[in-house]
PDB file of C-alpha atoms in Angstrom:
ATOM      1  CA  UNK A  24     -26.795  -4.546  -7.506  1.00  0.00           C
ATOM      2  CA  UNK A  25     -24.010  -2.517  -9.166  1.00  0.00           C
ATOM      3  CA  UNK A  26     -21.521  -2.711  -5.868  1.00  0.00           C
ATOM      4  CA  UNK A  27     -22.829  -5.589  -3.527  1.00  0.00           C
ATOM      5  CA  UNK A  28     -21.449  -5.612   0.018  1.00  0.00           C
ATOM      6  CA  UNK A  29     -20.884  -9.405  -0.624  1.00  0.00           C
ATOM      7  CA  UNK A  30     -20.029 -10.925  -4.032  1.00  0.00           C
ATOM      8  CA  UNK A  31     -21.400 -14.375  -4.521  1.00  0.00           C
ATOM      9  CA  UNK A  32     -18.692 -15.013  -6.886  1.00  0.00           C
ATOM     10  CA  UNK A  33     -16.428 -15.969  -4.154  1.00  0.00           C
ATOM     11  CA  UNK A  34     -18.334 -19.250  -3.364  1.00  0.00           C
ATOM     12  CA  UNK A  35     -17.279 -20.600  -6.509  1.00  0.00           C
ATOM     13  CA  UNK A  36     -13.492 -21.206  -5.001  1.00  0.00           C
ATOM     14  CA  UNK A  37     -13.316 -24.655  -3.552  1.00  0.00           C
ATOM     15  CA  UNK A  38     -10.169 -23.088  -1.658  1.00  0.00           C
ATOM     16  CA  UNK A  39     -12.473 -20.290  -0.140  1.00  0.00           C
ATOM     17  CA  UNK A  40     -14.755 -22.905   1.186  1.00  0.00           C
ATOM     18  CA  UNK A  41     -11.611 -25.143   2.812  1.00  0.00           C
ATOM     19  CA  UNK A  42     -10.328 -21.941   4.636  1.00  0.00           C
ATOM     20  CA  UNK A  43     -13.953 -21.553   6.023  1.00  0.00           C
ATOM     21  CA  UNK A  44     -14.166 -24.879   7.032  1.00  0.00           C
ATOM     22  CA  UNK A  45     -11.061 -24.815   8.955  1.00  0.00           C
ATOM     23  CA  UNK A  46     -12.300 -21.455  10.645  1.00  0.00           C
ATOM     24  CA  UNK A  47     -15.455 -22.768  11.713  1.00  0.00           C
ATOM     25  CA  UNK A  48     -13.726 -25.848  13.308  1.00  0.00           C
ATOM     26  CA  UNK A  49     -10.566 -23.424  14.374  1.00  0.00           C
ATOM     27  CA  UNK A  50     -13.251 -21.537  16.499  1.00  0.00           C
ATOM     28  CA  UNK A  51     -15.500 -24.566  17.374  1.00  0.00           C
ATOM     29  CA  UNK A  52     -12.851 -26.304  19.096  1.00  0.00           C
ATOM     30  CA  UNK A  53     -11.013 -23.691  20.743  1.00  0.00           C
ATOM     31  CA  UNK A  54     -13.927 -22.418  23.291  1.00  0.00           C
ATOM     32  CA  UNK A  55     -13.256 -25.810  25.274  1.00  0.00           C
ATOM     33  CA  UNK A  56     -10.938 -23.524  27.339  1.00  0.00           C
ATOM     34  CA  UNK A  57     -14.111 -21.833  28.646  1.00  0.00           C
ATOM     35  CA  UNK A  58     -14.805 -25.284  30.291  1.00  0.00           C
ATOM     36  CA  UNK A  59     -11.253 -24.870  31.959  1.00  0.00           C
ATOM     37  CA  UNK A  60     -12.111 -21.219  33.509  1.00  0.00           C
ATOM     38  CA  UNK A  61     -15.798 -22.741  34.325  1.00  0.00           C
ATOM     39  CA  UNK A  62     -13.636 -25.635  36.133  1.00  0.00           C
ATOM     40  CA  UNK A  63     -11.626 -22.993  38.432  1.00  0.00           C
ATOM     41  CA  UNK A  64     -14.981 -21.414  39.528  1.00  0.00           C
ATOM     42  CA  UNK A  65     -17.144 -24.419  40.006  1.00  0.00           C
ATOM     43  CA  UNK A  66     -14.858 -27.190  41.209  1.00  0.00           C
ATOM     44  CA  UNK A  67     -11.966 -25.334  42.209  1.00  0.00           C
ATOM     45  CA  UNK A  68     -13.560 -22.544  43.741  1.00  0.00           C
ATOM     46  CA  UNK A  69     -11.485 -19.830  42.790  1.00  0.00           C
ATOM     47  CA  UNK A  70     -12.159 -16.368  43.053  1.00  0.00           C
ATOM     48  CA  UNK A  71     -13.049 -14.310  40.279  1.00  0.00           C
ATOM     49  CA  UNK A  72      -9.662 -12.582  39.985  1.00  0.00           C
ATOM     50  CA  UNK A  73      -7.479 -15.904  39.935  1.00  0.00           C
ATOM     51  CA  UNK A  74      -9.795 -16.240  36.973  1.00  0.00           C
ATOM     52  CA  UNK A  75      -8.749 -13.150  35.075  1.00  0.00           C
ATOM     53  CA  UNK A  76      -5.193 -13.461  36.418  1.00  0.00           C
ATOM     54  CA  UNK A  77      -5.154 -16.993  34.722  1.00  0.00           C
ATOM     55  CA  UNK A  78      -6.799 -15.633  31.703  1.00  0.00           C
ATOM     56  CA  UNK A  79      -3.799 -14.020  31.198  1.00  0.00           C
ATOM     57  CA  UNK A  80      -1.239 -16.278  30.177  1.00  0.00           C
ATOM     58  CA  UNK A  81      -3.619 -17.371  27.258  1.00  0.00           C
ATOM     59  CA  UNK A  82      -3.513 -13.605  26.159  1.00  0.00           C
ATOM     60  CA  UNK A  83       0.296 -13.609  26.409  1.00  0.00           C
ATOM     61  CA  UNK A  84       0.264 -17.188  24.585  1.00  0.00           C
ATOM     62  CA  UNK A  85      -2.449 -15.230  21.830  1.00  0.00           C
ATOM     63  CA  UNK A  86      -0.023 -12.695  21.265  1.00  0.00           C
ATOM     64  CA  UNK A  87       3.212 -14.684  21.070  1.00  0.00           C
ATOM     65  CA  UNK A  88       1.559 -17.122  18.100  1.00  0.00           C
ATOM     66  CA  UNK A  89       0.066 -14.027  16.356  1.00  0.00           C
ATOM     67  CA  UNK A  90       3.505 -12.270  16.082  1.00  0.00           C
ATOM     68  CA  UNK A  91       4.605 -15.648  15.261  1.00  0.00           C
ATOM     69  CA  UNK A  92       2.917 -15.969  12.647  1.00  0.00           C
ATOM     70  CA  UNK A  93       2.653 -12.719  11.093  1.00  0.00           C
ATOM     71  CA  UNK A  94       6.107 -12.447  10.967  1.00  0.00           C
ATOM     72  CA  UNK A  95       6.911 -15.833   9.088  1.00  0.00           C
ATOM     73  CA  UNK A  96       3.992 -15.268   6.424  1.00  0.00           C
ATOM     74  CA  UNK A  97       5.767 -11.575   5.648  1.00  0.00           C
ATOM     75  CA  UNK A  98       8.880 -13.731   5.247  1.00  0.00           C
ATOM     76  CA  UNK A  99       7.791 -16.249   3.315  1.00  0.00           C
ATOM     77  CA  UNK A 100       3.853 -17.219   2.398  1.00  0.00           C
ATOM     78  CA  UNK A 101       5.005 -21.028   2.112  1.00  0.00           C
ATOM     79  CA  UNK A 102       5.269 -21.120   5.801  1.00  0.00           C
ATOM     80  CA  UNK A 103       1.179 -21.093   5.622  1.00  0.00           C
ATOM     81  CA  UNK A 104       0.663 -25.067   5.665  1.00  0.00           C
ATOM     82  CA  UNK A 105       3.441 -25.392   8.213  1.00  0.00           C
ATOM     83  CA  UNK A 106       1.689 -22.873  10.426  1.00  0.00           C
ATOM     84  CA  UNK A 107      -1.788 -24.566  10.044  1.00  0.00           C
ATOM     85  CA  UNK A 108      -0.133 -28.088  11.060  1.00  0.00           C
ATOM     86  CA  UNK A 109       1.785 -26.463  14.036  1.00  0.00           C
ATOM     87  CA  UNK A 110      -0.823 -24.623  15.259  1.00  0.00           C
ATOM     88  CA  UNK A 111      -3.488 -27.668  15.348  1.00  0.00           C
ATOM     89  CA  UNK A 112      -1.425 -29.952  16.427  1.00  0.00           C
ATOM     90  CA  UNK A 113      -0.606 -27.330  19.800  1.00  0.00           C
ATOM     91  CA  UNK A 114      -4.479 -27.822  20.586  1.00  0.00           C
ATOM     92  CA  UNK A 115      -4.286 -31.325  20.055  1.00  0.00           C
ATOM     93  CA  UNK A 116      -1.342 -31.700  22.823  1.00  0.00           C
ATOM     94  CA  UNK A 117      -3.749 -29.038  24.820  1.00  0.00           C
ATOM     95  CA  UNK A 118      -6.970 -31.027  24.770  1.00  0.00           C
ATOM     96  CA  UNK A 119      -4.955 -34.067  25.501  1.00  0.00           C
ATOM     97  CA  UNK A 120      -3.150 -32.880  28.316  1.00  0.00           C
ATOM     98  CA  UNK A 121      -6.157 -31.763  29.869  1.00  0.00           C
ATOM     99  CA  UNK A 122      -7.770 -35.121  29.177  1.00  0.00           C
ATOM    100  CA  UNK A 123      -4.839 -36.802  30.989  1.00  0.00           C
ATOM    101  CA  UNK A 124      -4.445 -34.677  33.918  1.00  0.00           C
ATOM    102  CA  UNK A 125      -7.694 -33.609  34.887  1.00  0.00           C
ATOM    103  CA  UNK A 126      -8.527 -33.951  38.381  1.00  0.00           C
ATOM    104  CA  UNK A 127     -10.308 -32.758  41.404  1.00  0.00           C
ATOM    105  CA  UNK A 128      -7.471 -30.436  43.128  1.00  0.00           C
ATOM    106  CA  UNK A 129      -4.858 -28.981  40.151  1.00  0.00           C
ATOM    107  CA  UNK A 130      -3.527 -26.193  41.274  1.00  0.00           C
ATOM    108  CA  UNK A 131      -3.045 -22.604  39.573  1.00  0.00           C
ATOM    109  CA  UNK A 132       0.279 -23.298  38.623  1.00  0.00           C
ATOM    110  CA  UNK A 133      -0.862 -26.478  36.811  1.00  0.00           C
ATOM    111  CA  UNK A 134      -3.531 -24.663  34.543  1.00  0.00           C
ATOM    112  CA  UNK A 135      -0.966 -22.126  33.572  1.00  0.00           C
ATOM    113  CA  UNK A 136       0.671 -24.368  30.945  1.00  0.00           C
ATOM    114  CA  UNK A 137      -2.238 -25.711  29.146  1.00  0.00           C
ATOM    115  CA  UNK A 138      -3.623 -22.378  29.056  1.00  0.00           C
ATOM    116  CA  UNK A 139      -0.548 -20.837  27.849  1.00  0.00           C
ATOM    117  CA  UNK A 140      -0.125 -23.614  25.227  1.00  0.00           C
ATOM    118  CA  UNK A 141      -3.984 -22.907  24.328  1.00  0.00           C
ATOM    119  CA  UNK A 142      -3.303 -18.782  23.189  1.00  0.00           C
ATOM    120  CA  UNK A 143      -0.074 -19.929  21.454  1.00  0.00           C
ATOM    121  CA  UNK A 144      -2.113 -22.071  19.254  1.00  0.00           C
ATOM    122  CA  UNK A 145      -4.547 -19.612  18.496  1.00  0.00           C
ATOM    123  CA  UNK A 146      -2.251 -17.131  18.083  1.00  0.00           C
ATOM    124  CA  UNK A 147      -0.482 -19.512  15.143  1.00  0.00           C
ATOM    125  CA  UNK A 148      -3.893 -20.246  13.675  1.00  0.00           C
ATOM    126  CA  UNK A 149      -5.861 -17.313  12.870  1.00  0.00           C
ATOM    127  CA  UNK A 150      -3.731 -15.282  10.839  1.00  0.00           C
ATOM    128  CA  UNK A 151      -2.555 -18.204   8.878  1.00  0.00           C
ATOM    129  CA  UNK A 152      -6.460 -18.911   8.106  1.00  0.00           C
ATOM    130  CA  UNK A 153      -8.047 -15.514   7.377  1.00  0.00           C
ATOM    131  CA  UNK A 154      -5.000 -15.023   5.133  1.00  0.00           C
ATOM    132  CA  UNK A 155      -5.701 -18.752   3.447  1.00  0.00           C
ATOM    133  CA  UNK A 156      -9.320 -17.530   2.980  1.00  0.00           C
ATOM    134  CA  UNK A 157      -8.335 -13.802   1.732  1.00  0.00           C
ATOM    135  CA  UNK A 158      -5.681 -15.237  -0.470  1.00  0.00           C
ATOM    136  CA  UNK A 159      -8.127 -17.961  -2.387  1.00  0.00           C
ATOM    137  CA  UNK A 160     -10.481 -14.898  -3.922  1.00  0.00           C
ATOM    138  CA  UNK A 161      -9.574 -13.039  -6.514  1.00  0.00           C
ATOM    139  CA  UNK A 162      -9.188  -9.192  -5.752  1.00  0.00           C
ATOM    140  CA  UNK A 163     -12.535  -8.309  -7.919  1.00  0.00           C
ATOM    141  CA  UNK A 164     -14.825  -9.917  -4.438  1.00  0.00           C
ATOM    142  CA  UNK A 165     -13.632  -7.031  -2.584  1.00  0.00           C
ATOM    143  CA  UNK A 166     -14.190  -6.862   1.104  1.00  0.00           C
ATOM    144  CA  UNK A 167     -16.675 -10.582   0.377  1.00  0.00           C
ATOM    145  CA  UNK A 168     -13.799 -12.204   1.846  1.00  0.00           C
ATOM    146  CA  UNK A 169     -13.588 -10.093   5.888  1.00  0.00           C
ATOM    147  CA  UNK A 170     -17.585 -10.478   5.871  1.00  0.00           C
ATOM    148  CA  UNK A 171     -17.989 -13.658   4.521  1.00  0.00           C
ATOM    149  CA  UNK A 172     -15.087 -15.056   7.113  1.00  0.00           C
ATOM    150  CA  UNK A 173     -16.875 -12.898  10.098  1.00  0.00           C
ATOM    151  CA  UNK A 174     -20.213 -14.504   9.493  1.00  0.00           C
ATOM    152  CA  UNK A 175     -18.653 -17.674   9.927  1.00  0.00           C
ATOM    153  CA  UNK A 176     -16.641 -16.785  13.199  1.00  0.00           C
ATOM    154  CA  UNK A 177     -19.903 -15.665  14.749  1.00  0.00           C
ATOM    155  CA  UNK A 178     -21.530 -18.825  13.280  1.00  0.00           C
ATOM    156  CA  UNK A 179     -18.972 -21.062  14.400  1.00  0.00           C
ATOM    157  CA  UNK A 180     -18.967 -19.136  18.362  1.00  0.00           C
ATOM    158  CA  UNK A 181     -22.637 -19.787  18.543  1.00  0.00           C
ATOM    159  CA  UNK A 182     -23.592 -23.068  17.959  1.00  0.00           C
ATOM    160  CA  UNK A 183     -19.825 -23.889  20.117  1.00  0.00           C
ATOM    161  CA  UNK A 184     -21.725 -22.162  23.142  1.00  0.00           C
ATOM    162  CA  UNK A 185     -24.616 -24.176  22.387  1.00  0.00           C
ATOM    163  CA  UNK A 186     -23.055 -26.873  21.726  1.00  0.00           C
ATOM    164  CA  UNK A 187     -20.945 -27.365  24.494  1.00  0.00           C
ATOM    165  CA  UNK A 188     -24.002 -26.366  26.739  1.00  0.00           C
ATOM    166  CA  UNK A 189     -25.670 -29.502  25.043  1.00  0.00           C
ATOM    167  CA  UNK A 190     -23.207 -31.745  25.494  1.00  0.00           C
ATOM    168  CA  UNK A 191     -22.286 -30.915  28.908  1.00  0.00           C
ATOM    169  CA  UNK A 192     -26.136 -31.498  29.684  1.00  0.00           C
ATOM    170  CA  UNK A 193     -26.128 -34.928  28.343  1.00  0.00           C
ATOM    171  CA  UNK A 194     -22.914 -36.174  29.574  1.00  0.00           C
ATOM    172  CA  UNK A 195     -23.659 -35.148  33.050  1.00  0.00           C
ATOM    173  CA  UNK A 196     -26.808 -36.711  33.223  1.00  0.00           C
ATOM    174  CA  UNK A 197     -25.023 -40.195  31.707  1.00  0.00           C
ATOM    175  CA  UNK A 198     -22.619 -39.875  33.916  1.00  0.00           C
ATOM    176  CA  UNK A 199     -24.503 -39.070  37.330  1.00  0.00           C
ATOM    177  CA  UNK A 200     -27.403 -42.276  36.079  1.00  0.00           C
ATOM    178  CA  UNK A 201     -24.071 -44.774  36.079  1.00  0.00           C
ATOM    179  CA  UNK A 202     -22.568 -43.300  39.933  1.00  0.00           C
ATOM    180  CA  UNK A 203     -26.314 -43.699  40.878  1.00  0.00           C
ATOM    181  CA  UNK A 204     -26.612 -47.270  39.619  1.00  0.00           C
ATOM    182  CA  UNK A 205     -24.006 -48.119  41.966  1.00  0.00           C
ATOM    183  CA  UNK A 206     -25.131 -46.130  45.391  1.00  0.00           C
ATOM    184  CA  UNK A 207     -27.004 -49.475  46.704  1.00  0.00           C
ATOM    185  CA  UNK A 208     -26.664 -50.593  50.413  1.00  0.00           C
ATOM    186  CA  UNK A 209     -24.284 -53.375  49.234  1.00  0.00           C
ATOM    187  CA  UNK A 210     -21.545 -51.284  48.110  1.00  0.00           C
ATOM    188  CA  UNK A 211     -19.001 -51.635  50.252  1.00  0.00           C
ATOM    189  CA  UNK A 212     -17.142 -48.448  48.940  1.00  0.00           C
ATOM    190  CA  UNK A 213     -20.019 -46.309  49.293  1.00  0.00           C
ATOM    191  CA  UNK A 214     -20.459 -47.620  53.175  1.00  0.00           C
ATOM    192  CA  UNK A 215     -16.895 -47.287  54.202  1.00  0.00           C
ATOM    193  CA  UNK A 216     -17.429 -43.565  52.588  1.00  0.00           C
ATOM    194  CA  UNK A 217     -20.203 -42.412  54.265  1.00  0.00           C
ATOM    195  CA  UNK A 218     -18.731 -44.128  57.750  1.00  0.00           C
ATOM    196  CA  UNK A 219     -15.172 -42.140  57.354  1.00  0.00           C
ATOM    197  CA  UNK A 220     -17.602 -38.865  56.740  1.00  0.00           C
ATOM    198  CA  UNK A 221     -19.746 -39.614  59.775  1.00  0.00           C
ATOM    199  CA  UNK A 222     -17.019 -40.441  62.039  1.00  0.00           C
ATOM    200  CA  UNK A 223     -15.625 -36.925  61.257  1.00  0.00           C
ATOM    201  CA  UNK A 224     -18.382 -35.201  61.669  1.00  0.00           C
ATOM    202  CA  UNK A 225     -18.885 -36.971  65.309  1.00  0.00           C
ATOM    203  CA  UNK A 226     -15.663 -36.209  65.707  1.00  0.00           C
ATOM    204  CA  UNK A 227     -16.761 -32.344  65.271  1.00  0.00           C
ATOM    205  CA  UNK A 228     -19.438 -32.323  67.566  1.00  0.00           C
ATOM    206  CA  UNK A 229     -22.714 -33.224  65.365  1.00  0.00           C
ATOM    207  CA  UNK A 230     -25.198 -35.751  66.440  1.00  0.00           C
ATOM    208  CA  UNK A 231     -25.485 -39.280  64.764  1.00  0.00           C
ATOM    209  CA  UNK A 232     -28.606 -38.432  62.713  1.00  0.00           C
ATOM    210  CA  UNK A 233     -27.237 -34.987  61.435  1.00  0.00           C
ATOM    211  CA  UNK A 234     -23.674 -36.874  60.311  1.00  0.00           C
ATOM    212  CA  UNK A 235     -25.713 -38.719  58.596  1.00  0.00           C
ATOM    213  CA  UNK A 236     -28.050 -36.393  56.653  1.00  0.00           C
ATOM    214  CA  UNK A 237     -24.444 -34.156  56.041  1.00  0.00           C
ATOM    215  CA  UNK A 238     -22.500 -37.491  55.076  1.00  0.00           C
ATOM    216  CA  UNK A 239     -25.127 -38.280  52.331  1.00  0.00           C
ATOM    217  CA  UNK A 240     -25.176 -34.528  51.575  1.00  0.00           C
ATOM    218  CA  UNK A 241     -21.483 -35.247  50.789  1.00  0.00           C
ATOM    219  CA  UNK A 242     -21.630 -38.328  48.932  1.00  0.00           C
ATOM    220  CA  UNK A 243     -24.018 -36.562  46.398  1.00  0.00           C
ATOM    221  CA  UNK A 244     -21.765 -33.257  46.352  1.00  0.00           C
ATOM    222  CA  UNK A 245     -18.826 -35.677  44.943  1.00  0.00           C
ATOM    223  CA  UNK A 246     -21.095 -37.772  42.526  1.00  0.00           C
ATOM    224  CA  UNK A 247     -21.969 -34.158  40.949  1.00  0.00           C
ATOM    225  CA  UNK A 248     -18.389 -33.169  40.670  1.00  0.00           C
ATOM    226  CA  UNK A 249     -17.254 -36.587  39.337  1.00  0.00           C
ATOM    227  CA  UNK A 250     -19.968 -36.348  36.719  1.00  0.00           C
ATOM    228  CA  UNK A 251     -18.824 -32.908  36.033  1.00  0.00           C
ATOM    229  CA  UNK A 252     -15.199 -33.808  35.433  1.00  0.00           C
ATOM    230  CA  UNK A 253     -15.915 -36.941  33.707  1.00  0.00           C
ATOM    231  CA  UNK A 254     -18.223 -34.837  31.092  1.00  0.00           C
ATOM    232  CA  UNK A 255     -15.170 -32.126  30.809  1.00  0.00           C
ATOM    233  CA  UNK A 256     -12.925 -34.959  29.483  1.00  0.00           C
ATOM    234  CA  UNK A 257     -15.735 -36.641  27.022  1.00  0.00           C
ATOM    235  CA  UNK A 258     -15.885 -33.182  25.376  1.00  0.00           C
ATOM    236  CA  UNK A 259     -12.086 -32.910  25.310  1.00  0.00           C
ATOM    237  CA  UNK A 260     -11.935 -36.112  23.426  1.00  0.00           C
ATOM    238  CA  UNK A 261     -14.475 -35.326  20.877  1.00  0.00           C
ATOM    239  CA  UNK A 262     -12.325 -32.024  20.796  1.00  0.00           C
ATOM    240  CA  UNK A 263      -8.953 -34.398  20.065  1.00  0.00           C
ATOM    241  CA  UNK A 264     -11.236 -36.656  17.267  1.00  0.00           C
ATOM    242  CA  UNK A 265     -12.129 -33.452  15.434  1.00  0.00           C
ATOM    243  CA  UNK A 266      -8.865 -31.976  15.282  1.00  0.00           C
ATOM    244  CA  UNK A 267      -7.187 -35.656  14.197  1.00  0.00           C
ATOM    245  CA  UNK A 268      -9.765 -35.439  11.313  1.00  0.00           C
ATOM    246  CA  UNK A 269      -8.660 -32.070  10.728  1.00  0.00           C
ATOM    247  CA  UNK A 270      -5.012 -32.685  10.707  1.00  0.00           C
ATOM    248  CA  UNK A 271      -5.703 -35.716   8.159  1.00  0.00           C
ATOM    249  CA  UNK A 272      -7.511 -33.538   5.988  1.00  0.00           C
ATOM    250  CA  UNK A 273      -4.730 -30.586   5.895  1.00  0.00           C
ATOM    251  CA  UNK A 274      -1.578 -33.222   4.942  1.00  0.00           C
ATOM    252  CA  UNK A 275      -3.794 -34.467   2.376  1.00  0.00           C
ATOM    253  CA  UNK A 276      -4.700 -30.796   1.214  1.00  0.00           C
ATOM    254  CA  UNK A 277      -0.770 -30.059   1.663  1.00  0.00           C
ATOM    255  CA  UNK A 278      -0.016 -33.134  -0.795  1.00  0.00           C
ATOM    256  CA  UNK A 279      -2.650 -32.410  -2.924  1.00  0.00           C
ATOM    257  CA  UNK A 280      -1.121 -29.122  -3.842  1.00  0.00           C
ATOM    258  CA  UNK A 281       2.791 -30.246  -3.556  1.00  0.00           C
ATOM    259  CA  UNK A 282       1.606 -32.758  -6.660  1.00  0.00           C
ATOM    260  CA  UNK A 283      -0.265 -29.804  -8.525  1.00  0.00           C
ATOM    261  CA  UNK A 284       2.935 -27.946  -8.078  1.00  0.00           C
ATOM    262  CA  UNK A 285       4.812 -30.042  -9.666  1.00  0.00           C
ATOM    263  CA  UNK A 286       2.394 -30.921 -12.761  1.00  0.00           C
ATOM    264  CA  UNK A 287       2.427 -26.967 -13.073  1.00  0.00           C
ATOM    265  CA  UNK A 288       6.088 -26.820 -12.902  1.00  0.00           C
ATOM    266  CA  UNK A 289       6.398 -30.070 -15.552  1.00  0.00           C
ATOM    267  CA  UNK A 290       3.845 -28.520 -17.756  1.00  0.00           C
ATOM    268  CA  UNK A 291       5.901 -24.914 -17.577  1.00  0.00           C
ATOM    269  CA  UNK A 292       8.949 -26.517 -18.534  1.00  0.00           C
ATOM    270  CA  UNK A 293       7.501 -28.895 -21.559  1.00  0.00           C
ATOM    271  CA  UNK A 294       6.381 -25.591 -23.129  1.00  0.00           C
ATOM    272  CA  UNK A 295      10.230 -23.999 -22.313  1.00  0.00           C
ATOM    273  CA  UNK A 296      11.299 -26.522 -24.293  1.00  0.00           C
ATOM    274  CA  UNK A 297       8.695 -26.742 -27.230  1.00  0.00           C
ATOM    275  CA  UNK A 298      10.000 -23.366 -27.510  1.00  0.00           C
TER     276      UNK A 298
END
């Protein structure tokens, strides 16, 4: 009671709660590149090392925005707000590119952009945020503010996991009930496929009745992976709607406290000359 680990004082801030919300989005939104690496191993079918190799340039992009960062807050703490919009608006471009340009065959050299940008805007966000959250107590909370802000990271990584688990689950299924809807004798795209896919299989030496079975066998393979892709990009865009919202909300928070300046400054100056 006399020294508590966490000091429920701090929750009176409203400034406290802002930084919080923005790491609890911050870390929300920026596990979607876990869909990416689950993309190389499941549709791509790359190895595990191509994986880690890959991997990599977000590290180098993580480490690049942190230095970043760092260094312009030690030069100036006013660069804060301009970090926060550059760094969000680096995932937006991320989850959009990825939207765009999502396909069946990218290559490795494709992904290494996106992935890149992805650690850069990481790197440029969480400094800027923990020291937004650390700055808005007052130095009697103590440590409340680390704790308090690691609570919410492993809140925030948690329900992201489950999350995207959830909504991967739901798209695929909407997705794979709409390709079904469509796989009817009368589809004259679905017969021309499954005649290219037996004629190559002929062609290879299986009987009629096996190309078939393996032709089908096909079909469905592709309808998976469609539905798979297709639910990749729905979660990409709910990624791009969140971080729009978020990106509204920090220019008004930036305005908000560019007017609240100046009233301080215009009140300061009133009593200068009172005086």
């Amino acid at each position: 009671l006399k020294r508590p680990s966490i000091d429920l004082r701090s929750l009176r801030f409203g400034k406290f709660w802002f930084g919080l919300l923005l790491l609890v989005v911050f870390y929300g939104i920026k596990d979607t590149i876990n869909l990416l690496y689950g993309y190389a191993a499941g549709v791509l079918g790359w190895s595990s090392s191509d994986i880690v190799s890959l991997g990599l340039f977000n590290v180098c992009g993580v480490v690049l925005g942190t230095f970043l960062a760092v260094r312009a807050l030690l030069h100036n703490k006013k660069h804060l707000p301009k970090l926060l919009l550059v760094g969000f608006g680096l995932l937006l471009f991320y989850h959009l590119w990825i939207y765009w340009n999502l396909t069946i065959d990218l290559s490795y050299q494709d992904l290494m952009f996106p992935i890149g940008i992805q650690g850069l805007a990481s790197g440029l966000l969480f400094a800027p945020i923990i020291v937004l959250c650390m700055a808005s107590l007052p130095s009697f909370t103590g440590m409340t503010g680390i704790i308090i802000c690691a609570y919410a990271r492993f809140f925030a990584s948690l329900n992201s996991i489950a999350g995207f688990y959830t909504l991967q689950e739901n798209f695929k299924e909407e997705f794979r009930i709409g390709y079904l809807k469509n796989i009817t004798t009368f589809n004259p795209s679905l017969n021309e496929q499954l005649r290219l896919y037996q004629d190559l299989l002929v062609s290879q030496g299986f009987g009629a009745g096996e190309a078939m079975a393996v032709s089908q066998g096909m079909v469905g393979r592709n309808i998976g992976i469609n539905s798979l892709l297709l639910t990749y990009r729905a979660i990409f865009m709910l990624s791009v709607y969140l971080i729009l919202a978020t990106l509204a909300v920090l220019v008004l928070f930036a305005v908000a406290n560019k007017i609240k300046s100046k009233r301080s400054l215009a009140k300061a100056n009133a009593v200068v000359e009172g005086q």
